mmCIF file of C-alpha atoms in Angstrom:
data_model
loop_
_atom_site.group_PDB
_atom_site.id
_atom_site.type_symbol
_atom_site.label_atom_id
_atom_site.label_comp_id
_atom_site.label_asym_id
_atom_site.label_seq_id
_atom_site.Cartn_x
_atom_site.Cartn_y
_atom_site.Cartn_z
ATOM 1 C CA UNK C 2 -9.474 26.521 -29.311
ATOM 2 C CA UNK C 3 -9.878 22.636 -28.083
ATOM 3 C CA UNK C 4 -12.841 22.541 -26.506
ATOM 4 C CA UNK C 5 -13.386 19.411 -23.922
ATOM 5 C CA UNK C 6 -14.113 16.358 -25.250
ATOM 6 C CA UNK C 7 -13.666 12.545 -24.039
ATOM 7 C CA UNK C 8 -9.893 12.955 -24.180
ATOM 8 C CA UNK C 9 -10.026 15.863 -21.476
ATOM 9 C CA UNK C 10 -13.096 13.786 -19.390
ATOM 10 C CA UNK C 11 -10.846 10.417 -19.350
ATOM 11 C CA UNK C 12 -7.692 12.782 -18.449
ATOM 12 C CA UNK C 13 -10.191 14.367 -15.788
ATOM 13 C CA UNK C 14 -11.044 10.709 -14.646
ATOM 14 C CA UNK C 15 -7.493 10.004 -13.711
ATOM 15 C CA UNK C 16 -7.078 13.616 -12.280
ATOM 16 C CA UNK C 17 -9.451 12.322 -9.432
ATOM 17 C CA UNK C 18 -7.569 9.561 -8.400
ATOM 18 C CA UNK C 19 -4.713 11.072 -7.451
ATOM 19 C CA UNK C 20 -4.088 12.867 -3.827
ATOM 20 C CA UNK C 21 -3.763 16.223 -4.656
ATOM 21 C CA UNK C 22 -2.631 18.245 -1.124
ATOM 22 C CA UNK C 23 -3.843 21.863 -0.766
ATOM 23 C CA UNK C 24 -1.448 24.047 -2.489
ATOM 24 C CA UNK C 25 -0.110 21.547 -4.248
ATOM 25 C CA UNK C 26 1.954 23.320 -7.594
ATOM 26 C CA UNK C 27 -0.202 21.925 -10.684
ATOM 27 C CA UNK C 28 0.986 22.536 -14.312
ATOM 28 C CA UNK C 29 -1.522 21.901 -17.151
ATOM 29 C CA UNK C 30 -0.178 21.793 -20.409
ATOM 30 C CA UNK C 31 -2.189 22.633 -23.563
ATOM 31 C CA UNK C 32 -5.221 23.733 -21.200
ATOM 32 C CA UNK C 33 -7.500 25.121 -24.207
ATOM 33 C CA UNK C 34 -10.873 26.059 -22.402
ATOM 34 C CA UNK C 35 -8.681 25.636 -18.767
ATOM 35 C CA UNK C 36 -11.564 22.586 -18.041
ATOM 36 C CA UNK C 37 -8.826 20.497 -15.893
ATOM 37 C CA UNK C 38 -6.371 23.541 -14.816
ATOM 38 C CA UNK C 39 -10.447 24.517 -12.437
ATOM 39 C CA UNK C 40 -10.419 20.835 -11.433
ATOM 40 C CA UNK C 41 -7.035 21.216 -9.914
ATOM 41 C CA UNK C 42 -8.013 24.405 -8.493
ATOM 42 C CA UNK C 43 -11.282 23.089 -7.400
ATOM 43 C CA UNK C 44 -9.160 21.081 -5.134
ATOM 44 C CA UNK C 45 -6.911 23.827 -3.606
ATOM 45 C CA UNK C 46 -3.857 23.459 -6.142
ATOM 46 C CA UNK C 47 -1.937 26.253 -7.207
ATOM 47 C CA UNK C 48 -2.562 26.113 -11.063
ATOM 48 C CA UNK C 49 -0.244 27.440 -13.915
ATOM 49 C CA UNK C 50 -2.181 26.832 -17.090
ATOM 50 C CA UNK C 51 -0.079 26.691 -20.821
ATOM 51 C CA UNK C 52 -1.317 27.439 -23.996
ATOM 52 C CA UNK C 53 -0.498 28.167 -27.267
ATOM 53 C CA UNK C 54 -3.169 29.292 -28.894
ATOM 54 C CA UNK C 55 -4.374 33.263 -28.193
ATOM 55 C CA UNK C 56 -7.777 32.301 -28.299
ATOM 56 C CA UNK C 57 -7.549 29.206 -25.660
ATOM 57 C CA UNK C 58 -5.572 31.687 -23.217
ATOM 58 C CA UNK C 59 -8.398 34.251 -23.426
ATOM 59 C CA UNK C 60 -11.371 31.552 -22.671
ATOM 60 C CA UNK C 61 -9.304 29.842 -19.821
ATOM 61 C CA UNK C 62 -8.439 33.130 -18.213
ATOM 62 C CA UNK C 63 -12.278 34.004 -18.153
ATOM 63 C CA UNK C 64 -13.468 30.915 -17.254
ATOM 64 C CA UNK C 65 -11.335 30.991 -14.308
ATOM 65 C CA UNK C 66 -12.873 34.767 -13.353
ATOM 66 C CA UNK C 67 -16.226 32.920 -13.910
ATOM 67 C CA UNK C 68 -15.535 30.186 -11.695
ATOM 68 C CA UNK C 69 -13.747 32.827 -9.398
ATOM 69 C CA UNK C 70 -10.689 30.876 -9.283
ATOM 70 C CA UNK C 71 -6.821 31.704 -9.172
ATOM 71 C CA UNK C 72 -5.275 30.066 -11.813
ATOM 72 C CA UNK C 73 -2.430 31.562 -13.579
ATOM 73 C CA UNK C 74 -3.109 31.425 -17.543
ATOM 74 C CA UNK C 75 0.188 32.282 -19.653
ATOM 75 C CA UNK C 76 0.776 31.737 -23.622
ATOM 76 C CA UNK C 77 3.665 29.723 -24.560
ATOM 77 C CA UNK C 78 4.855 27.019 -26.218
ATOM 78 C CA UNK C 79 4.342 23.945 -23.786
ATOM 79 C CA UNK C 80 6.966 24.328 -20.918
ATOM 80 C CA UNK C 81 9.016 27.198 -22.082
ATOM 81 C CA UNK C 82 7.038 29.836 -20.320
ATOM 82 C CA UNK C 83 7.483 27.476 -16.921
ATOM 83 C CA UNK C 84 11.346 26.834 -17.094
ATOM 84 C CA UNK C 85 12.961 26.977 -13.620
ATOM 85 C CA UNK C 86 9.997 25.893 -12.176
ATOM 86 C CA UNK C 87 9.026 22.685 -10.775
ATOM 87 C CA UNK C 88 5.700 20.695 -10.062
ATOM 88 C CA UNK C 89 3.812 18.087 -7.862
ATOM 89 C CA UNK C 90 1.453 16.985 -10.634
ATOM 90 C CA UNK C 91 2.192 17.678 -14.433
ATOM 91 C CA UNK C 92 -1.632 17.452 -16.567
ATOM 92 C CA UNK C 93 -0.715 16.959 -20.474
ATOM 93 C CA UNK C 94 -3.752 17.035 -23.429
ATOM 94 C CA UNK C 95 -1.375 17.692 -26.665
ATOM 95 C CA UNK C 96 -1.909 17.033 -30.356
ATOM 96 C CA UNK C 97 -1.394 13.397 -30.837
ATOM 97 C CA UNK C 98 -3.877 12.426 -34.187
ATOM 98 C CA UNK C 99 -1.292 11.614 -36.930
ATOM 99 C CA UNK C 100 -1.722 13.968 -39.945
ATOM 100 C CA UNK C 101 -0.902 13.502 -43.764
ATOM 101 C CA UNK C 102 1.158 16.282 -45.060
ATOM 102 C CA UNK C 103 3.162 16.010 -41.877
ATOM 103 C CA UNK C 104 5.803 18.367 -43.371
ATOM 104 C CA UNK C 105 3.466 21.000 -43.526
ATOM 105 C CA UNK C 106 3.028 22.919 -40.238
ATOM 106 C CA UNK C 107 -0.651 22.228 -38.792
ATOM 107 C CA UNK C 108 -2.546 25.898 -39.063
ATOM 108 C CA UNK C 109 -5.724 27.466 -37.228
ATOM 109 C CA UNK C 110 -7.680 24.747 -35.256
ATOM 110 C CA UNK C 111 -5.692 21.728 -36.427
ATOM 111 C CA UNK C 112 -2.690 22.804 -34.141
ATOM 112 C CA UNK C 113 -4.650 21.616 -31.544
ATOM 113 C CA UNK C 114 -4.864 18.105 -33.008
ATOM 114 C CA UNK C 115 -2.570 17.483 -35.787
ATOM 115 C CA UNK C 116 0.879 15.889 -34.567
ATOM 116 C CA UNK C 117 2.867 14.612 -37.670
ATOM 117 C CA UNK C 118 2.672 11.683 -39.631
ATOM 118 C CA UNK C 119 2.970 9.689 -36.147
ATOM 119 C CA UNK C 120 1.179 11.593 -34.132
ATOM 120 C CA UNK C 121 4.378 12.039 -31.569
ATOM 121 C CA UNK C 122 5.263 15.685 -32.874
ATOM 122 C CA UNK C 123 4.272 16.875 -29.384
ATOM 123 C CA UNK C 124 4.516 13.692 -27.376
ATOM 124 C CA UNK C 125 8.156 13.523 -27.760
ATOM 125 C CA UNK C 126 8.888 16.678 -26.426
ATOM 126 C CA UNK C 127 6.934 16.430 -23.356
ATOM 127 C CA UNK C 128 7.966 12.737 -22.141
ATOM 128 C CA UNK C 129 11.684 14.480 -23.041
ATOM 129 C CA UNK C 130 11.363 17.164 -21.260
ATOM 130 C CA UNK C 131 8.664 17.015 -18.479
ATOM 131 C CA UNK C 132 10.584 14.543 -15.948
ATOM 132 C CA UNK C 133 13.035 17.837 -15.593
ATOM 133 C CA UNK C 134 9.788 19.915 -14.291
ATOM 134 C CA UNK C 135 8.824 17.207 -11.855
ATOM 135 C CA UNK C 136 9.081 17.365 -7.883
ATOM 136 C CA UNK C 137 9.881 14.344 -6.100
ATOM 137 C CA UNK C 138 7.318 12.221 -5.975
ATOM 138 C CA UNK C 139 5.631 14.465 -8.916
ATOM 139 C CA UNK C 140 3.658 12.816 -11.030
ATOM 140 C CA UNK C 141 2.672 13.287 -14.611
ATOM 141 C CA UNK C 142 -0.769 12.383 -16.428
ATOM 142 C CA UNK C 143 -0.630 12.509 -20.714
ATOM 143 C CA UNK C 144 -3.421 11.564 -22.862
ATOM 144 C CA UNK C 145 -3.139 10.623 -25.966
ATOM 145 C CA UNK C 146 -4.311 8.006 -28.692
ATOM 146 C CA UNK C 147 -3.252 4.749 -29.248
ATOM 147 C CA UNK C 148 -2.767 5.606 -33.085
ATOM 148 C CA UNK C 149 0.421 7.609 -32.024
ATOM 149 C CA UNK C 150 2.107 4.438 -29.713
ATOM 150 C CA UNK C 151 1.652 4.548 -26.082
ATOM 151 C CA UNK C 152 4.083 2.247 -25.247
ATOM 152 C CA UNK C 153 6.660 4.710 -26.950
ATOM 153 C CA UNK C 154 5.035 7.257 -24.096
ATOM 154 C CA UNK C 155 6.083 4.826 -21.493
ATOM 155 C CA UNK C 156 9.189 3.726 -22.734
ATOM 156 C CA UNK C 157 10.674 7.308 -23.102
ATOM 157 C CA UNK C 158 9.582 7.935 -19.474
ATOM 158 C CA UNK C 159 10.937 4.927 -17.852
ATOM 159 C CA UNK C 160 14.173 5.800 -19.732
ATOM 160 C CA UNK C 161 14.463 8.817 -17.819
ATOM 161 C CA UNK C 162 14.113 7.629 -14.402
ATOM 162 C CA UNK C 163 10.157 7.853 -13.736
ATOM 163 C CA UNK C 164 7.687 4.802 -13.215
ATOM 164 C CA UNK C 165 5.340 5.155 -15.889
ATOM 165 C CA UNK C 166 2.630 3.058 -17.325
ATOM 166 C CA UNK C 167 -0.608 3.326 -18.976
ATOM 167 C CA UNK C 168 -3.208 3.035 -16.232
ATOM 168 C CA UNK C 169 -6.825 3.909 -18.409
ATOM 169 C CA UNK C 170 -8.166 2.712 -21.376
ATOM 170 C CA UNK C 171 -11.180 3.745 -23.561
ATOM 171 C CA UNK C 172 -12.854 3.271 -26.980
ATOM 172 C CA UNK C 173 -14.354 5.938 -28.600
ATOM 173 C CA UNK C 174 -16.213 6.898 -31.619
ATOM 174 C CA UNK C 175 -14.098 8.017 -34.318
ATOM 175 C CA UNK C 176 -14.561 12.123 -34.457
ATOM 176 C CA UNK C 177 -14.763 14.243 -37.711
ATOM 177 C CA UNK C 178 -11.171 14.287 -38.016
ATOM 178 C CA UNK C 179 -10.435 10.624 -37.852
ATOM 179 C CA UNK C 180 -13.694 9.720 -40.126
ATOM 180 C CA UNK C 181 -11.747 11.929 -42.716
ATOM 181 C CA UNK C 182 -8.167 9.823 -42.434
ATOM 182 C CA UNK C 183 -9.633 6.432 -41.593
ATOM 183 C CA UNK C 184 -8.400 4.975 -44.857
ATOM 184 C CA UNK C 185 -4.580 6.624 -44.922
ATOM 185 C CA UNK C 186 -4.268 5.532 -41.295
ATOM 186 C CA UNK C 187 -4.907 1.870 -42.222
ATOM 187 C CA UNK C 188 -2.382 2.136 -45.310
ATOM 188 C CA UNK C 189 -0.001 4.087 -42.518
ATOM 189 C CA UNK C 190 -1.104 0.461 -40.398
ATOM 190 C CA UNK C 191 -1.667 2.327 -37.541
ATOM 191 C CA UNK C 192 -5.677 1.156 -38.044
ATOM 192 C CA UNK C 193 -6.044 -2.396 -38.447
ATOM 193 C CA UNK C 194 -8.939 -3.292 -40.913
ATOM 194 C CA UNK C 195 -11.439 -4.238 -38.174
ATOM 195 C CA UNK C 196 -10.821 -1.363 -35.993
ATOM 196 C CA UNK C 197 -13.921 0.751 -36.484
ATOM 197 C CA UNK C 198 -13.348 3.130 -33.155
ATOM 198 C CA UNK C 199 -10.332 5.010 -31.290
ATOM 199 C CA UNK C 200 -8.791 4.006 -27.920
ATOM 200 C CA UNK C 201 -7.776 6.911 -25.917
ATOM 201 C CA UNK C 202 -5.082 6.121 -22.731
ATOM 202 C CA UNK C 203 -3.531 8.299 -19.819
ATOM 203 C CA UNK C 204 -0.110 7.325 -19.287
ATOM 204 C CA UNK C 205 0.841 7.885 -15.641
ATOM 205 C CA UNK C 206 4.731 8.775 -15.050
ATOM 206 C CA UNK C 207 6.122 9.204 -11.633
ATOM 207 C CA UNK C 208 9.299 10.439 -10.511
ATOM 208 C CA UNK C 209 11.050 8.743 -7.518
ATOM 209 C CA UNK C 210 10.918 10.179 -3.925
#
């Protein structure tokens, strides 16, 4: 299970600046502990919260029981357990750290990190197919690293119809994943040789009224 980290505080961050109405239908994608799926509730959403992983499903559901909040918690493989539906804010924390032995399948905790040798395995797929969940005037917030190319986020979004752009920025220590693949990332030259921390951005896609 992902636990929270800076990723899911910075995603959190941007969470906060948007208007979120009571009842508002809020989808969050990859929840792991369910941290941001009880910050949309917090704020009167209705909250469907996706996850893979057995174990993450488990801790979100209880952690909403602690928190005594109604958030729906269903296992699934991002939006398939969701299609038909639609929402007014899409939340999105996938596996975006680019992986050697990207033709392997990730196993046990890496699933919630690994993301082929480009770190778009599960990026792709949700700036593909997320605009079709969106309500007018939804909106859509992704985090992700700048290892695995933001501005292919953006682009892929814009090229189906939404405004999107990257709207935070920060640096980060590297974590014990990316101390261990520091030097194949700068012979993949998606590290330059000075960079000696990680960028993490929320790119913010909106779909026209």
């Amino acid at each position: 299970m992902y636990a929270p980290q800076e990723d899911t505080e910075l995603l959190a961050a941007a969470l906060a600046d948007e208007p979120v109405a009571p009842g508002a239908a809020v989808l969050d994608v990859g929840t792991g502990s369910g941290a941001l799926a009880l910050t949309a509730a917090r704020r009167g959403a209705r909250v469907t919260a996706v996850d893979v992983s057995r174990r993450a499903v488990y801790a979100a559901r209880l952690n909403a029981l602690r928190a005594g909040l109604p958030v729906e918690v269903v296992r699934g493989n991002l939006f398939e357990p969701v299609r038909g539906r639609s929402f007014d804010l899409v939340l999105a924390n996938p596996p975006y750290v680019p992986a050697p032995k990207a033709h392997r399948p990730p196993r046990g905790a890496a699933r919630a990190w690994d993301a082929g040798g480009d770190g778009r395995l599960v990026l792709d797929r949700i700036c593909l197919e997320a605009p079709e969940l969106l309500r007018p005037g939804g909106v859509l917030l992704l985090v992700q690293s700048a290892l695995s190319d933001p501005g292919a986020s953006v682009d892929c979004l814009r090229a189906a119809g939404l405004k999107s752009a990257v709207t935070r920025r920060q640096r980060i220590a590297f974590g014990p994943v990316l101390r261990t693949r520091v030097e194949w990332l700068r012979e993949r030259g998606l590290l330059s040789p000075d960079e000696n921390d990680e960028e993490l951005v929320v790119v913010r896609a909106e779909q026209p009224v």
